[in-house]
PDB file of C-alpha atoms and ligand atoms in Angstrom:
ATOM      1  CA  MET A   1      30.024  29.207  69.397  1.00  0.00           C
ATOM      2  CA  SER A   2      27.997  28.742  72.522  1.00  0.00           C
ATOM      3  CA  THR A   3      29.215  30.826  75.527  1.00  0.00           C
ATOM      4  CA  GLN A   4      28.566  27.915  77.825  1.00  0.00           C
ATOM      5  CA  GLN A   5      31.483  26.021  76.294  1.00  0.00           C
ATOM      6  CA  VAL A   6      34.099  28.331  77.875  1.00  0.00           C
ATOM      7  CA  PRO A   7      34.906  26.867  81.270  1.00  0.00           C
ATOM      8  CA  THR A   8      35.143  29.062  84.303  1.00  0.00           C
ATOM      9  CA  ILE A   9      37.869  29.100  87.027  1.00  0.00           C
ATOM     10  CA  THR A  10      36.888  29.907  90.587  1.00  0.00           C
ATOM     11  CA  LEU A  11      39.230  32.515  92.034  1.00  0.00           C
ATOM     12  CA  ASN A  12      40.460  32.534  95.662  1.00  0.00           C
ATOM     13  CA  ASN A  13      37.731  35.019  96.730  1.00  0.00           C
ATOM     14  CA  GLY A  14      34.909  32.879  95.325  1.00  0.00           C
ATOM     15  CA  THR A  15      34.298  34.867  92.088  1.00  0.00           C
ATOM     16  CA  THR A  16      34.523  33.020  88.760  1.00  0.00           C
ATOM     17  CA  ILE A  17      36.332  34.000  85.627  1.00  0.00           C
ATOM     18  CA  PRO A  18      35.834  32.667  82.148  1.00  0.00           C
ATOM     19  CA  GLN A  19      39.060  30.807  81.259  1.00  0.00           C
ATOM     20  CA  LEU A  20      39.240  32.456  77.823  1.00  0.00           C
ATOM     21  CA  GLY A  21      38.855  36.120  77.075  1.00  0.00           C
ATOM     22  CA  LEU A  22      39.686  38.813  74.531  1.00  0.00           C
ATOM     23  CA  GLY A  23      42.857  40.902  75.034  1.00  0.00           C
ATOM     24  CA  VAL A  24      43.047  44.365  73.461  1.00  0.00           C
ATOM     25  CA  TRP A  25      46.585  45.539  73.958  1.00  0.00           C
ATOM     26  CA  GLN A  26      47.734  47.671  71.000  1.00  0.00           C
ATOM     27  CA  ALA A  27      44.189  48.053  69.636  1.00  0.00           C
ATOM     28  CA  GLU A  28      43.185  51.668  68.925  1.00  0.00           C
ATOM     29  CA  ASP A  29      40.159  52.965  70.832  1.00  0.00           C
ATOM     30  CA  ASP A  30      37.663  52.837  67.925  1.00  0.00           C
ATOM     31  CA  GLU A  31      38.995  49.507  66.760  1.00  0.00           C
ATOM     32  CA  THR A  32      38.623  48.169  70.234  1.00  0.00           C
ATOM     33  CA  GLU A  33      34.970  49.300  70.457  1.00  0.00           C
ATOM     34  CA  ALA A  34      34.143  47.344  67.281  1.00  0.00           C
ATOM     35  CA  ILE A  35      36.052  44.192  68.171  1.00  0.00           C
ATOM     36  CA  VAL A  36      34.678  44.061  71.725  1.00  0.00           C
ATOM     37  CA  ARG A  37      31.086  44.443  70.374  1.00  0.00           C
ATOM     38  CA  TYR A  38      31.762  41.624  67.836  1.00  0.00           C
ATOM     39  CA  ALA A  39      33.422  39.398  70.413  1.00  0.00           C
ATOM     40  CA  LEU A  40      30.522  39.803  72.884  1.00  0.00           C
ATOM     41  CA  ALA A  41      27.522  39.959  70.529  1.00  0.00           C
ATOM     42  CA  ASP A  42      28.651  37.506  67.776  1.00  0.00           C
ATOM     43  CA  ALA A  43      31.527  35.323  68.892  1.00  0.00           C
ATOM     44  CA  GLY A  44      30.330  34.369  72.359  1.00  0.00           C
ATOM     45  CA  TYR A  45      33.106  35.920  74.466  1.00  0.00           C
ATOM     46  CA  ARG A  46      32.227  36.988  77.999  1.00  0.00           C
ATOM     47  CA  HIS A  47      35.570  38.234  79.239  1.00  0.00           C
ATOM     48  CA  ILE A  48      37.460  41.342  78.095  1.00  0.00           C
ATOM     49  CA  ASP A  49      41.009  42.374  79.366  1.00  0.00           C
ATOM     50  CA  THR A  50      42.131  45.963  79.129  1.00  0.00           C
ATOM     51  CA  ALA A  51      44.313  48.409  81.010  1.00  0.00           C
ATOM     52  CA  ALA A  52      44.558  52.079  81.718  1.00  0.00           C
ATOM     53  CA  ALA A  53      47.905  52.038  79.829  1.00  0.00           C
ATOM     54  CA  TYR A  54      46.299  50.594  76.623  1.00  0.00           C
ATOM     55  CA  GLY A  55      44.348  53.897  76.091  1.00  0.00           C
ATOM     56  CA  ASN A  56      41.229  52.048  75.038  1.00  0.00           C
ATOM     57  CA  GLU A  57      39.106  51.655  78.157  1.00  0.00           C
ATOM     58  CA  ALA A  58      36.598  54.079  76.664  1.00  0.00           C
ATOM     59  CA  GLY A  59      36.451  51.858  73.489  1.00  0.00           C
ATOM     60  CA  VAL A  60      35.904  48.769  75.636  1.00  0.00           C
ATOM     61  CA  GLY A  61      33.057  50.516  77.522  1.00  0.00           C
ATOM     62  CA  ARG A  62      31.316  51.585  74.279  1.00  0.00           C
ATOM     63  CA  GLY A  63      31.718  48.059  72.871  1.00  0.00           C
ATOM     64  CA  ILE A  64      30.135  46.539  75.995  1.00  0.00           C
ATOM     65  CA  ALA A  65      27.325  49.060  75.984  1.00  0.00           C
ATOM     66  CA  SER A  66      26.452  48.460  72.280  1.00  0.00           C
ATOM     67  CA  SER A  67      26.764  44.693  72.424  1.00  0.00           C
ATOM     68  CA  GLY A  68      23.396  44.127  73.964  1.00  0.00           C
ATOM     69  CA  VAL A  69      24.974  41.589  76.461  1.00  0.00           C
ATOM     70  CA  PRO A  70      23.999  42.321  80.015  1.00  0.00           C
ATOM     71  CA  ARG A  71      26.765  43.801  82.133  1.00  0.00           C
ATOM     72  CA  GLU A  72      26.512  41.118  84.806  1.00  0.00           C
ATOM     73  CA  ASP A  73      27.256  38.426  82.117  1.00  0.00           C
ATOM     74  CA  ILE A  74      30.595  40.019  81.157  1.00  0.00           C
ATOM     75  CA  PHE A  75      33.874  39.721  83.089  1.00  0.00           C
ATOM     76  CA  VAL A  76      35.875  42.924  82.723  1.00  0.00           C
ATOM     77  CA  THR A  77      39.553  43.413  83.811  1.00  0.00           C
ATOM     78  CA  THR A  78      41.502  46.624  83.839  1.00  0.00           C
ATOM     79  CA  LYS A  79      44.839  47.533  85.283  1.00  0.00           C
ATOM     80  CA  LEU A  80      46.449  50.266  87.322  1.00  0.00           C
ATOM     81  CA  TRP A  81      49.370  51.981  85.449  1.00  0.00           C
ATOM     82  CA  ASN A  82      52.827  52.343  87.014  1.00  0.00           C
ATOM     83  CA  ALA A  83      52.592  56.133  87.307  1.00  0.00           C
ATOM     84  CA  ASP A  84      49.591  55.746  89.634  1.00  0.00           C
ATOM     85  CA  GLN A  85      51.109  53.425  92.201  1.00  0.00           C
ATOM     86  CA  GLY A  86      50.725  54.631  95.829  1.00  0.00           C
ATOM     87  CA  PHE A  87      47.570  54.720  97.981  1.00  0.00           C
ATOM     88  CA  ASP A  88      45.808  57.968  96.906  1.00  0.00           C
ATOM     89  CA  PRO A  89      46.957  57.879  93.307  1.00  0.00           C
ATOM     90  CA  ALA A  90      45.691  54.302  92.924  1.00  0.00           C
ATOM     91  CA  LEU A  91      42.234  55.253  94.256  1.00  0.00           C
ATOM     92  CA  ARG A  92      42.072  58.183  91.817  1.00  0.00           C
ATOM     93  CA  ALA A  93      43.297  56.083  88.901  1.00  0.00           C
ATOM     94  CA  PHE A  94      40.648  53.506  89.604  1.00  0.00           C
ATOM     95  CA  ASP A  95      37.912  56.158  89.538  1.00  0.00           C
ATOM     96  CA  THR A  96      39.251  57.388  86.204  1.00  0.00           C
ATOM     97  CA  SER A  97      39.243  53.863  84.751  1.00  0.00           C
ATOM     98  CA  LEU A  98      35.614  53.300  85.870  1.00  0.00           C
ATOM     99  CA  ASP A  99      34.664  56.626  84.233  1.00  0.00           C
ATOM    100  CA  LYS A 100      36.339  55.747  80.970  1.00  0.00           C
ATOM    101  CA  LEU A 101      34.782  52.301  80.973  1.00  0.00           C
ATOM    102  CA  GLY A 102      31.404  53.784  81.765  1.00  0.00           C
ATOM    103  CA  LEU A 103      30.926  51.075  84.414  1.00  0.00           C
ATOM    104  CA  ASP A 104      30.149  51.123  88.099  1.00  0.00           C
ATOM    105  CA  TYR A 105      32.366  48.104  88.849  1.00  0.00           C
ATOM    106  CA  VAL A 106      34.983  46.009  87.224  1.00  0.00           C
ATOM    107  CA  ASP A 107      35.372  42.241  87.798  1.00  0.00           C
ATOM    108  CA  LEU A 108      39.087  42.374  88.229  1.00  0.00           C
ATOM    109  CA  TYR A 109      41.534  45.221  88.953  1.00  0.00           C
ATOM    110  CA  LEU A 110      45.268  44.449  88.556  1.00  0.00           C
ATOM    111  CA  ILE A 111      48.495  46.208  89.452  1.00  0.00           C
ATOM    112  CA  HIS A 112      50.180  46.309  86.086  1.00  0.00           C
ATOM    113  CA  TRP A 113      53.876  45.902  87.112  1.00  0.00           C
ATOM    114  CA  PRO A 114      55.538  45.379  90.498  1.00  0.00           C
ATOM    115  CA  LEU A 115      58.268  47.964  89.890  1.00  0.00           C
ATOM    116  CA  GLN A 116      61.209  48.297  92.320  1.00  0.00           C
ATOM    117  CA  ASN A 117      59.770  49.782  95.421  1.00  0.00           C
ATOM    118  CA  ASN A 118      58.105  47.278  97.830  1.00  0.00           C
ATOM    119  CA  GLU A 119      57.016  49.882 100.279  1.00  0.00           C
ATOM    120  CA  ARG A 120      55.076  51.742  97.568  1.00  0.00           C
ATOM    121  CA  LEU A 121      53.809  48.483  96.268  1.00  0.00           C
ATOM    122  CA  LEU A 122      52.316  47.634  99.678  1.00  0.00           C
ATOM    123  CA  ARG A 123      50.513  50.997  99.813  1.00  0.00           C
ATOM    124  CA  THR A 124      49.159  50.350  96.364  1.00  0.00           C
ATOM    125  CA  TRP A 125      47.893  47.007  97.475  1.00  0.00           C
ATOM    126  CA  ASP A 126      46.213  48.693 100.454  1.00  0.00           C
ATOM    127  CA  ALA A 127      44.358  50.889  97.946  1.00  0.00           C
ATOM    128  CA  LEU A 128      43.243  47.806  95.913  1.00  0.00           C
ATOM    129  CA  GLU A 129      41.998  46.119  99.107  1.00  0.00           C
ATOM    130  CA  LYS A 130      39.939  49.246  99.882  1.00  0.00           C
ATOM    131  CA  ILE A 131      38.487  49.193  96.359  1.00  0.00           C
ATOM    132  CA  ALA A 132      37.576  45.561  96.704  1.00  0.00           C
ATOM    133  CA  GLU A 133      35.922  46.243 100.052  1.00  0.00           C
ATOM    134  CA  SER A 134      33.830  48.878  98.335  1.00  0.00           C
ATOM    135  CA  GLY A 135      32.542  46.295  95.867  1.00  0.00           C
ATOM    136  CA  ARG A 136      33.705  48.324  92.847  1.00  0.00           C
ATOM    137  CA  ALA A 137      36.208  45.600  91.934  1.00  0.00           C
ATOM    138  CA  LYS A 138      34.841  42.100  92.476  1.00  0.00           C
ATOM    139  CA  ALA A 139      38.400  40.787  92.634  1.00  0.00           C
ATOM    140  CA  ILE A 140      41.910  42.247  92.792  1.00  0.00           C
ATOM    141  CA  GLY A 141      45.244  40.931  91.634  1.00  0.00           C
ATOM    142  CA  VAL A 142      48.571  41.633  90.100  1.00  0.00           C
ATOM    143  CA  CYS A 143      50.542  41.294  86.822  1.00  0.00           C
ATOM    144  CA  ASN A 144      54.204  40.502  86.187  1.00  0.00           C
ATOM    145  CA  PHE A 145      54.813  39.299  89.792  1.00  0.00           C
ATOM    146  CA  GLU A 146      57.689  36.971  90.206  1.00  0.00           C
ATOM    147  CA  PRO A 147      57.614  34.605  93.215  1.00  0.00           C
ATOM    148  CA  GLN A 148      59.513  37.163  95.377  1.00  0.00           C
ATOM    149  CA  HIS A 149      56.884  39.839  94.632  1.00  0.00           C
ATOM    150  CA  LEU A 150      54.087  37.425  95.619  1.00  0.00           C
ATOM    151  CA  GLN A 151      55.996  36.724  98.820  1.00  0.00           C
ATOM    152  CA  VAL A 152      55.898  40.488  99.725  1.00  0.00           C
ATOM    153  CA  LEU A 153      52.154  40.298  99.858  1.00  0.00           C
ATOM    154  CA  VAL A 154      52.123  36.916 101.541  1.00  0.00           C
ATOM    155  CA  ASP A 155      54.375  38.316 104.274  1.00  0.00           C
ATOM    156  CA  ARG A 156      52.103  41.343 104.667  1.00  0.00           C
ATOM    157  CA  GLY A 157      49.082  39.171 105.610  1.00  0.00           C
ATOM    158  CA  GLY A 158      45.594  40.226 104.491  1.00  0.00           C
ATOM    159  CA  SER A 159      44.200  39.319 101.104  1.00  0.00           C
ATOM    160  CA  LEU A 160      46.202  37.732  98.457  1.00  0.00           C
ATOM    161  CA  PRO A 161      45.857  38.436  94.720  1.00  0.00           C
ATOM    162  CA  ALA A 162      43.163  36.521  92.966  1.00  0.00           C
ATOM    163  CA  VAL A 163      45.365  36.256  89.896  1.00  0.00           C
ATOM    164  CA  ASP A 164      48.900  36.914  88.595  1.00  0.00           C
ATOM    165  CA  GLN A 165      48.886  37.835  84.985  1.00  0.00           C
ATOM    166  CA  VAL A 166      52.295  37.243  83.393  1.00  0.00           C
ATOM    167  CA  GLU A 167      53.879  36.758  79.991  1.00  0.00           C
ATOM    168  CA  LEU A 168      53.390  33.085  79.325  1.00  0.00           C
ATOM    169  CA  HIS A 169      53.460  30.972  76.223  1.00  0.00           C
ATOM    170  CA  PRO A 170      55.189  27.794  75.094  1.00  0.00           C
ATOM    171  CA  ASN A 171      58.566  29.525  74.869  1.00  0.00           C
ATOM    172  CA  LEU A 172      58.161  30.838  78.441  1.00  0.00           C
ATOM    173  CA  PRO A 173      55.999  28.423  80.454  1.00  0.00           C
ATOM    174  CA  GLN A 174      56.854  30.197  83.783  1.00  0.00           C
ATOM    175  CA  GLN A 175      56.964  27.128  85.947  1.00  0.00           C
ATOM    176  CA  ALA A 176      58.445  28.915  88.981  1.00  0.00           C
ATOM    177  CA  ILE A 177      55.707  31.501  89.012  1.00  0.00           C
ATOM    178  CA  ARG A 178      53.010  28.866  88.505  1.00  0.00           C
ATOM    179  CA  ALA A 179      54.314  26.845  91.392  1.00  0.00           C
ATOM    180  CA  ALA A 180      54.465  29.811  93.740  1.00  0.00           C
ATOM    181  CA  ALA A 181      51.000  30.974  92.645  1.00  0.00           C
ATOM    182  CA  ALA A 182      49.535  27.487  93.149  1.00  0.00           C
ATOM    183  CA  GLU A 183      50.970  27.309  96.622  1.00  0.00           C
ATOM    184  CA  HIS A 184      48.901  30.402  97.523  1.00  0.00           C
ATOM    185  CA  GLY A 185      45.750  29.667  95.587  1.00  0.00           C
ATOM    186  CA  ILE A 186      46.502  32.408  93.030  1.00  0.00           C
ATOM    187  CA  ALA A 187      45.320  31.753  89.404  1.00  0.00           C
ATOM    188  CA  VAL A 188      47.742  32.459  86.576  1.00  0.00           C
ATOM    189  CA  GLU A 189      46.695  34.346  83.473  1.00  0.00           C
ATOM    190  CA  SER A 190      48.816  34.330  80.339  1.00  0.00           C
ATOM    191  CA  TRP A 191      49.563  37.609  78.486  1.00  0.00           C
ATOM    192  CA  SER A 192      50.961  37.548  74.930  1.00  0.00           C
ATOM    193  CA  PRO A 193      49.637  33.944  75.001  1.00  0.00           C
ATOM    194  CA  LEU A 194      50.333  33.601  71.235  1.00  0.00           C
ATOM    195  CA  GLY A 195      53.760  35.046  71.595  1.00  0.00           C
ATOM    196  CA  GLY A 196      52.740  38.731  71.387  1.00  0.00           C
ATOM    197  CA  THR A 197      51.670  41.437  69.048  1.00  0.00           C
ATOM    198  CA  SER A 198      55.165  42.840  68.282  1.00  0.00           C
ATOM    199  CA  GLY A 199      57.098  41.242  65.522  1.00  0.00           C
ATOM    200  CA  SER A 200      60.375  42.180  66.997  1.00  0.00           C
ATOM    201  CA  GLY A 201      59.535  42.007  70.731  1.00  0.00           C
ATOM    202  CA  TRP A 202      59.660  45.104  72.886  1.00  0.00           C
ATOM    203  CA  GLY A 203      61.593  44.280  76.089  1.00  0.00           C
ATOM    204  CA  ARG A 204      65.268  44.811  76.610  1.00  0.00           C
ATOM    205  CA  HIS A 205      66.168  41.083  75.995  1.00  0.00           C
ATOM    206  CA  SER A 206      63.194  40.149  73.976  1.00  0.00           C
ATOM    207  CA  LYS A 207      63.143  38.270  70.667  1.00  0.00           C
ATOM    208  CA  PRO A 208      60.770  38.172  67.731  1.00  0.00           C
ATOM    209  CA  ASN A 209      57.595  36.109  68.088  1.00  0.00           C
ATOM    210  CA  THR A 210      58.186  32.902  66.123  1.00  0.00           C
ATOM    211  CA  LEU A 211      55.428  30.754  67.696  1.00  0.00           C
ATOM    212  CA  LEU A 212      52.757  31.413  65.096  1.00  0.00           C
ATOM    213  CA  THR A 213      55.069  29.940  62.368  1.00  0.00           C
ATOM    214  CA  ASP A 214      56.630  27.238  64.506  1.00  0.00           C
ATOM    215  CA  PRO A 215      56.918  24.020  62.556  1.00  0.00           C
ATOM    216  CA  VAL A 216      56.160  21.739  65.598  1.00  0.00           C
ATOM    217  CA  LEU A 217      53.002  23.647  66.339  1.00  0.00           C
ATOM    218  CA  GLN A 218      52.093  23.715  62.587  1.00  0.00           C
ATOM    219  CA  SER A 219      52.297  19.888  62.363  1.00  0.00           C
ATOM    220  CA  ILE A 220      50.233  19.432  65.600  1.00  0.00           C
ATOM    221  CA  GLY A 221      47.642  21.781  64.102  1.00  0.00           C
ATOM    222  CA  GLU A 222      47.550  19.782  60.839  1.00  0.00           C
ATOM    223  CA  ARG A 223      46.951  16.566  62.872  1.00  0.00           C
ATOM    224  CA  HIS A 224      43.894  18.196  64.512  1.00  0.00           C
ATOM    225  CA  GLY A 225      42.684  20.233  61.526  1.00  0.00           C
ATOM    226  CA  LYS A 226      43.289  23.377  63.613  1.00  0.00           C
ATOM    227  CA  SER A 227      45.416  26.554  63.248  1.00  0.00           C
ATOM    228  CA  VAL A 228      48.616  27.141  65.257  1.00  0.00           C
ATOM    229  CA  ALA A 229      46.815  29.873  67.244  1.00  0.00           C
ATOM    230  CA  GLN A 230      44.151  27.400  68.199  1.00  0.00           C
ATOM    231  CA  VAL A 231      46.810  24.796  69.238  1.00  0.00           C
ATOM    232  CA  ILE A 232      48.488  27.343  71.472  1.00  0.00           C
ATOM    233  CA  ILE A 233      45.234  28.445  73.079  1.00  0.00           C
ATOM    234  CA  ARG A 234      44.360  24.784  73.750  1.00  0.00           C
ATOM    235  CA  TRP A 235      47.790  24.353  75.403  1.00  0.00           C
ATOM    236  CA  HIS A 236      46.949  27.258  77.786  1.00  0.00           C
ATOM    237  CA  LEU A 237      43.518  25.840  78.547  1.00  0.00           C
ATOM    238  CA  GLN A 238      44.801  22.253  79.166  1.00  0.00           C
ATOM    239  CA  ASN A 239      47.450  23.774  81.542  1.00  0.00           C
ATOM    240  CA  ALA A 240      44.627  25.362  83.591  1.00  0.00           C
ATOM    241  CA  LEU A 241      45.704  28.806  82.643  1.00  0.00           C
ATOM    242  CA  ILE A 242      43.497  31.772  81.938  1.00  0.00           C
ATOM    243  CA  VAL A 243      44.164  32.945  78.409  1.00  0.00           C
ATOM    244  CA  ILE A 244      43.426  36.263  76.695  1.00  0.00           C
ATOM    245  CA  PRO A 245      44.529  36.187  73.024  1.00  0.00           C
ATOM    246  CA  LYS A 246      44.451  39.605  71.343  1.00  0.00           C
ATOM    247  CA  SER A 247      43.124  40.189  67.779  1.00  0.00           C
ATOM    248  CA  VAL A 248      41.336  43.021  66.117  1.00  0.00           C
ATOM    249  CA  HIS A 249      40.202  40.798  63.211  1.00  0.00           C
ATOM    250  CA  GLU A 250      36.773  39.204  63.451  1.00  0.00           C
ATOM    251  CA  GLU A 251      37.718  35.957  61.764  1.00  0.00           C
ATOM    252  CA  ARG A 252      40.619  35.455  64.234  1.00  0.00           C
ATOM    253  CA  VAL A 253      38.525  36.381  67.262  1.00  0.00           C
ATOM    254  CA  ALA A 254      36.023  33.765  66.173  1.00  0.00           C
ATOM    255  CA  GLN A 255      38.737  31.238  65.511  1.00  0.00           C
ATOM    256  CA  ASN A 256      40.350  31.850  68.839  1.00  0.00           C
ATOM    257  CA  ILE A 257      37.311  30.736  70.749  1.00  0.00           C
ATOM    258  CA  ASP A 258      36.603  27.818  68.434  1.00  0.00           C
ATOM    259  CA  VAL A 259      38.803  25.536  70.580  1.00  0.00           C
ATOM    260  CA  PHE A 260      36.426  23.290  72.472  1.00  0.00           C
ATOM    261  CA  ASP A 261      36.016  20.543  69.834  1.00  0.00           C
ATOM    262  CA  PHE A 262      39.519  19.088  70.118  1.00  0.00           C
ATOM    263  CA  GLU A 263      42.065  18.092  72.690  1.00  0.00           C
ATOM    264  CA  LEU A 264      45.868  18.010  72.629  1.00  0.00           C
ATOM    265  CA  SER A 265      47.185  14.488  73.362  1.00  0.00           C
ATOM    266  CA  ALA A 266      49.929  13.762  75.885  1.00  0.00           C
ATOM    267  CA  THR A 267      52.314  13.410  72.930  1.00  0.00           C
ATOM    268  CA  ASP A 268      51.308  16.787  71.601  1.00  0.00           C
ATOM    269  CA  LEU A 269      51.881  18.333  75.043  1.00  0.00           C
ATOM    270  CA  ALA A 270      55.287  16.709  75.328  1.00  0.00           C
ATOM    271  CA  GLU A 271      56.302  18.120  71.977  1.00  0.00           C
ATOM    272  CA  ILE A 272      55.146  21.601  72.923  1.00  0.00           C
ATOM    273  CA  ALA A 273      57.043  21.290  76.236  1.00  0.00           C
ATOM    274  CA  LYS A 274      60.298  21.163  74.156  1.00  0.00           C
ATOM    275  CA  LEU A 275      59.636  24.730  72.875  1.00  0.00           C
ATOM    276  CA  ASP A 276      60.603  26.100  76.304  1.00  0.00           C
ATOM    277  CA  ASP A 277      63.644  28.195  75.728  1.00  0.00           C
ATOM    278  CA  GLY A 278      63.056  30.869  78.315  1.00  0.00           C
ATOM    279  CA  SER A 279      62.689  33.588  75.686  1.00  0.00           C
ATOM    280  CA  ARG A 280      60.286  36.464  76.183  1.00  0.00           C
ATOM    281  CA  VAL A 281      58.773  39.101  73.955  1.00  0.00           C
ATOM    282  CA  GLY A 282      58.327  41.790  76.714  1.00  0.00           C
ATOM    283  CA  PHE A 283      60.222  43.121  79.585  1.00  0.00           C
ATOM    284  CA  HIS A 284      61.424  41.062  82.511  1.00  0.00           C
ATOM    285  CA  PRO A 285      59.696  42.613  85.555  1.00  0.00           C
ATOM    286  CA  ASP A 286      63.011  43.463  87.163  1.00  0.00           C
ATOM    287  CA  GLU A 287      63.801  45.729  84.159  1.00  0.00           C
ATOM    288  CA  MET A 288      60.396  47.519  83.932  1.00  0.00           C
ATOM    289  CA  ASN A 289      60.258  50.867  85.547  1.00  0.00           C
ATOM    290  CA  LEU A 290      58.419  52.729  82.740  1.00  0.00           C
ATOM    291  CA  GLY A 291      56.434  55.689  84.149  1.00  0.00           C
ATOM    292  CA  ALA A 292      57.233  54.842  87.802  1.00  0.00           C
ATOM    293  CA  PRO A 293      56.632  57.703  90.232  1.00  0.00           C
ATOM    294  CA  GLU A 294      59.769  59.567  91.427  1.00  0.00           C
TER     295      GLU A 294
HETATM  296  P1  A2P B   1      45.870  40.884  64.960  1.00  0.00           P
HETATM  297  O1  A2P B   1      45.296  41.672  66.110  1.00  0.00           O
HETATM  298  O2  A2P B   1      46.327  41.710  63.821  1.00  0.00           O
HETATM  299  O3  A2P B   1      44.964  39.747  64.565  1.00  0.00           O
HETATM  300  P2  A2P B   1      49.048  37.955  71.809  1.00  0.00           P
HETATM  301  O4  A2P B   1      49.971  36.805  72.039  1.00  0.00           O
HETATM  302  O5  A2P B   1      49.390  39.131  72.549  1.00  0.00           O
HETATM  303  O6  A2P B   1      47.576  37.557  72.013  1.00  0.00           O
HETATM  304  O7  A2P B   1      49.245  38.377  70.278  1.00  0.00           O
HETATM  305  C1  A2P B   1      48.461  37.972  69.289  1.00  0.00           C
HETATM  306  C2  A2P B   1      49.050  38.438  67.951  1.00  0.00           C
HETATM  307  O8  A2P B   1      48.685  37.371  67.006  1.00  0.00           O
HETATM  308  C3  A2P B   1      48.476  39.705  67.469  1.00  0.00           C
HETATM  309  O9  A2P B   1      49.480  40.360  66.751  1.00  0.00           O
HETATM  310  C4  A2P B   1      47.285  39.252  66.562  1.00  0.00           C
HETATM  311  O10 A2P B   1      47.230  40.147  65.481  1.00  0.00           O
HETATM  312  C5  A2P B   1      47.768  37.870  66.093  1.00  0.00           C
HETATM  313  N1  A2P B   1      46.696  36.918  66.163  1.00  0.00           N
HETATM  314  C6  A2P B   1      45.706  36.800  66.994  1.00  0.00           C
HETATM  315  N2  A2P B   1      44.925  35.727  66.699  1.00  0.00           N
HETATM  316  C7  A2P B   1      45.479  35.120  65.602  1.00  0.00           C
HETATM  317  C8  A2P B   1      45.104  33.968  64.881  1.00  0.00           C
HETATM  318  N3  A2P B   1      44.076  33.200  65.121  1.00  0.00           N
HETATM  319  N4  A2P B   1      45.961  33.689  63.821  1.00  0.00           N
HETATM  320  C9  A2P B   1      47.072  34.449  63.477  1.00  0.00           C
HETATM  321  N5  A2P B   1      47.399  35.550  64.250  1.00  0.00           N
HETATM  322  C10 A2P B   1      46.638  35.893  65.251  1.00  0.00           C
END
């Protein structure tokens, strides 16, 4: 795998992000170190996506350090946990994340969930703007923002998020969020791009992930000599989405980046479009208040 094959997307602040990266949600800290090192040193990844809440920022940092890949060649994202929303708490949480990562900057810092308090959300965004001005985050953005949350930041004026990272896969293509994001030059990143890590789903109205055994995707994969995971990743790429499939297994990490030697046809894409049933594996943002400050 040659790193150059992964396309980059230019974000609204002029920085570039590799369109495909490694996600590490639900990977243990030591497991994370090993898979990040493998992804960078052996599989050609140049983009790692973690979060304070994943408990593995230190593992990501050790994996980067031992990979031998220069820091400036790697795009690193981390996220502000709910409990740390607010101006001062966000600044402190960012320092803690940098310490754990062992880095002096991240490429992208994201608010993990919008929660249900827009006034606090605006103070949190003020803190992220300050962090961006200091150069310690090259870009800032959000996760799980519905169009109305994006509108809160649009109405505020000032900088807009570079990305909105949301649950997105063929069952949940998130057209409304993508349309709102496109209107404001915000790139969309897909979390749980393969349908997630949890067999049973973890949100209040979530359902088990059936994408990896879906017969439509299986037959498309057979036509191309590719796995279902590779078909789904290709679907994200061809939809101009940034995609961060998670795996802790080397052969899957290698497989998930081996997606630049085939293309889904218009017929394939039309078949995949029929899988949209609006189902999600995680929480709807309106229901998520885990860890929120009092
Ligand atoms: P594992 O880490 O054990 O490999 P997501 O949609 O959040 O990226 O979830 C990916 C889920 O699918 C994880 O549970 C991961 O498990 C599994 N997975 C990742 N890549 C592949 C693959 N190429 N084939 C099958 N399963 C995969």
